[in-house]
Amino acid sequence: VSWAASQTGSATGLACTKPQYRFTPSAVQKIKELLKDKPEHVGVKVGVRTRGCNGLSYTLEYTKSKGDSDEEVVQDGVRVFIEKKAQLTLLGTEMDYVEDKLSSEFVFNNPNIKGTCGCGESFNI
């Protein structure tokens, strides 16, 4: 499994690599499938919005370009853009795609979440 990583410099000038956002092979494959028939779009954008009874919910949309303040993560040929206001909220998050007989959805395994609402639609940090 290859994970998306970001280079960050330190005060000593040394660079370390640490995963900030990760995508499972299932999520990567689903994004590739979704983008296959959309050549005008270069990737997907992930963000958070105020919504629900517990504060925040995730957003996922097609994008034609990288926004000026978006962070770009490239993994296995898939480009995912993280909106600026979501970057700290999503730090360390793994995005997965799960499918069963009744539903299919992207799932965000976010270590920063302090609580969720009963219906699972929103969360707080």
Coordinates of C-alpha atoms in Angstrom, one line a residue:
V1 CA 0.0 0.0 0.0
S2 CA 1.4 3.4 -0.9
W3 CA 0.5 6.3 1.3
A4 CA 0.4 10.0 0.4
A5 CA 3.1 11.9 2.1
S6 CA 4.2 15.5 2.5
Q7 CA 7.7 16.9 2.9
T8 CA 8.1 19.4 5.7
G9 CA 11.3 21.2 6.6
S10 CA 12.7 21.5 10.1
A11 CA 14.7 24.2 11.8
T12 CA 17.9 22.2 11.1
G13 CA 17.2 22.2 7.4
L14 CA 16.5 18.4 7.4
A15 CA 13.4 17.2 5.8
C16 CA 11.2 14.4 7.2
T17 CA 8.4 12.6 5.5
K18 CA 5.2 11.8 7.4
P19 CA 1.8 10.8 6.1
Q20 CA -0.7 13.6 6.5
Y21 CA -3.6 12.2 4.4
R22 CA -4.0 8.6 3.4
F23 CA -6.3 6.9 0.9
T24 CA -7.0 3.2 0.9
P25 CA -6.7 1.2 -2.4
S26 CA -10.5 1.0 -2.4
A27 CA -10.8 4.8 -2.2
V28 CA -8.2 5.3 -4.9
Q29 CA -9.9 2.8 -7.2
K30 CA -13.3 4.4 -6.7
I31 CA -12.0 7.9 -7.4
K32 CA -10.4 6.7 -10.6
E33 CA -13.7 5.1 -11.7
L34 CA -15.6 8.3 -10.9
L35 CA -13.2 10.5 -12.9
K36 CA -12.9 8.1 -15.9
D37 CA -15.9 9.7 -17.6
K38 CA -15.1 13.3 -16.6
P39 CA -11.9 14.3 -18.5
E40 CA -12.5 18.0 -17.7
H41 CA -12.0 17.3 -14.0
V42 CA -8.4 16.7 -12.7
G43 CA -9.3 15.3 -9.3
V44 CA -11.6 15.6 -6.3
K45 CA -11.7 18.2 -3.5
V46 CA -12.3 17.3 0.1
G47 CA -13.5 19.8 2.6
V48 CA -15.6 20.3 5.7
R49 CA -18.8 22.4 6.2
T50 CA -20.8 23.4 9.2
R51 CA -23.8 21.1 9.2
G52 CA -25.8 18.7 11.3
C53 CA -26.3 18.5 15.0
N54 CA -22.7 18.1 16.0
G55 CA -20.9 20.8 14.0
L56 CA -19.1 19.6 10.9
S57 CA -19.5 17.2 8.0
Y58 CA -17.3 16.2 5.1
T59 CA -17.7 17.4 1.5
L60 CA -16.4 15.7 -1.6
E61 CA -16.7 17.2 -5.1
Y62 CA -15.1 17.1 -8.5
T63 CA -12.7 19.8 -9.4
K64 CA -11.2 21.2 -12.6
S65 CA -8.2 22.8 -11.0
K66 CA -6.2 23.3 -7.8
G67 CA -7.3 26.2 -5.7
D68 CA -4.6 28.7 -4.6
S69 CA -4.8 27.5 -1.0
D70 CA -5.6 23.9 -1.6
E71 CA -3.1 21.2 -0.5
E72 CA -2.6 18.7 -3.3
V73 CA -2.1 15.0 -2.4
V74 CA -1.2 12.6 -5.3
Q75 CA -1.5 8.9 -4.6
D76 CA -1.4 6.1 -7.2
G77 CA -2.2 8.5 -10.0
V78 CA -5.2 10.1 -8.2
R79 CA -5.2 13.8 -7.3
V80 CA -7.0 14.9 -4.2
F81 CA -7.2 18.5 -3.1
I82 CA -7.7 19.4 0.5
E83 CA -9.4 22.8 1.1
K84 CA -7.5 25.2 3.3
K85 CA -10.0 25.4 6.0
A86 CA -10.1 21.6 6.2
Q87 CA -6.4 20.9 6.3
L88 CA -5.9 20.8 10.1
T89 CA -9.3 19.1 10.7
L90 CA -8.3 16.3 8.3
L91 CA -4.7 15.9 9.4
G92 CA -3.9 12.2 9.8
T93 CA -7.2 11.1 8.2
E94 CA -7.5 8.0 6.1
M95 CA -10.2 8.1 3.4
D96 CA -11.7 4.7 2.5
Y97 CA -14.5 3.5 0.2
V98 CA -16.8 0.8 1.6
E99 CA -19.6 -1.0 -0.2
D100 CA -22.1 -3.6 1.0
K101 CA -25.5 -4.9 -0.2
L102 CA -27.4 -1.9 1.0
S103 CA -25.0 1.1 0.5
S104 CA -21.7 2.4 -0.7
E105 CA -19.9 5.5 0.6
F106 CA -16.6 7.2 1.3
V107 CA -15.6 6.9 4.9
F108 CA -13.2 9.2 6.7
N109 CA -11.2 7.6 9.6
N110 CA -10.2 10.8 11.4
P111 CA -8.1 10.6 14.6
N112 CA -9.0 14.2 15.5
I113 CA -12.7 13.6 16.1
K114 CA -13.9 14.2 19.6
G115 CA -17.5 13.2 19.1
T116 CA -20.2 12.5 16.6
C117 CA -24.0 12.8 16.4
G118 CA -26.3 9.9 16.8
C119 CA -27.1 9.7 13.1
G120 CA -23.4 9.9 12.0
E121 CA -24.0 12.9 9.8
S122 CA -21.7 15.3 11.7
F123 CA -18.8 15.4 14.0
N124 CA -16.8 17.8 16.2
I125 CA -13.1 18.4 16.8

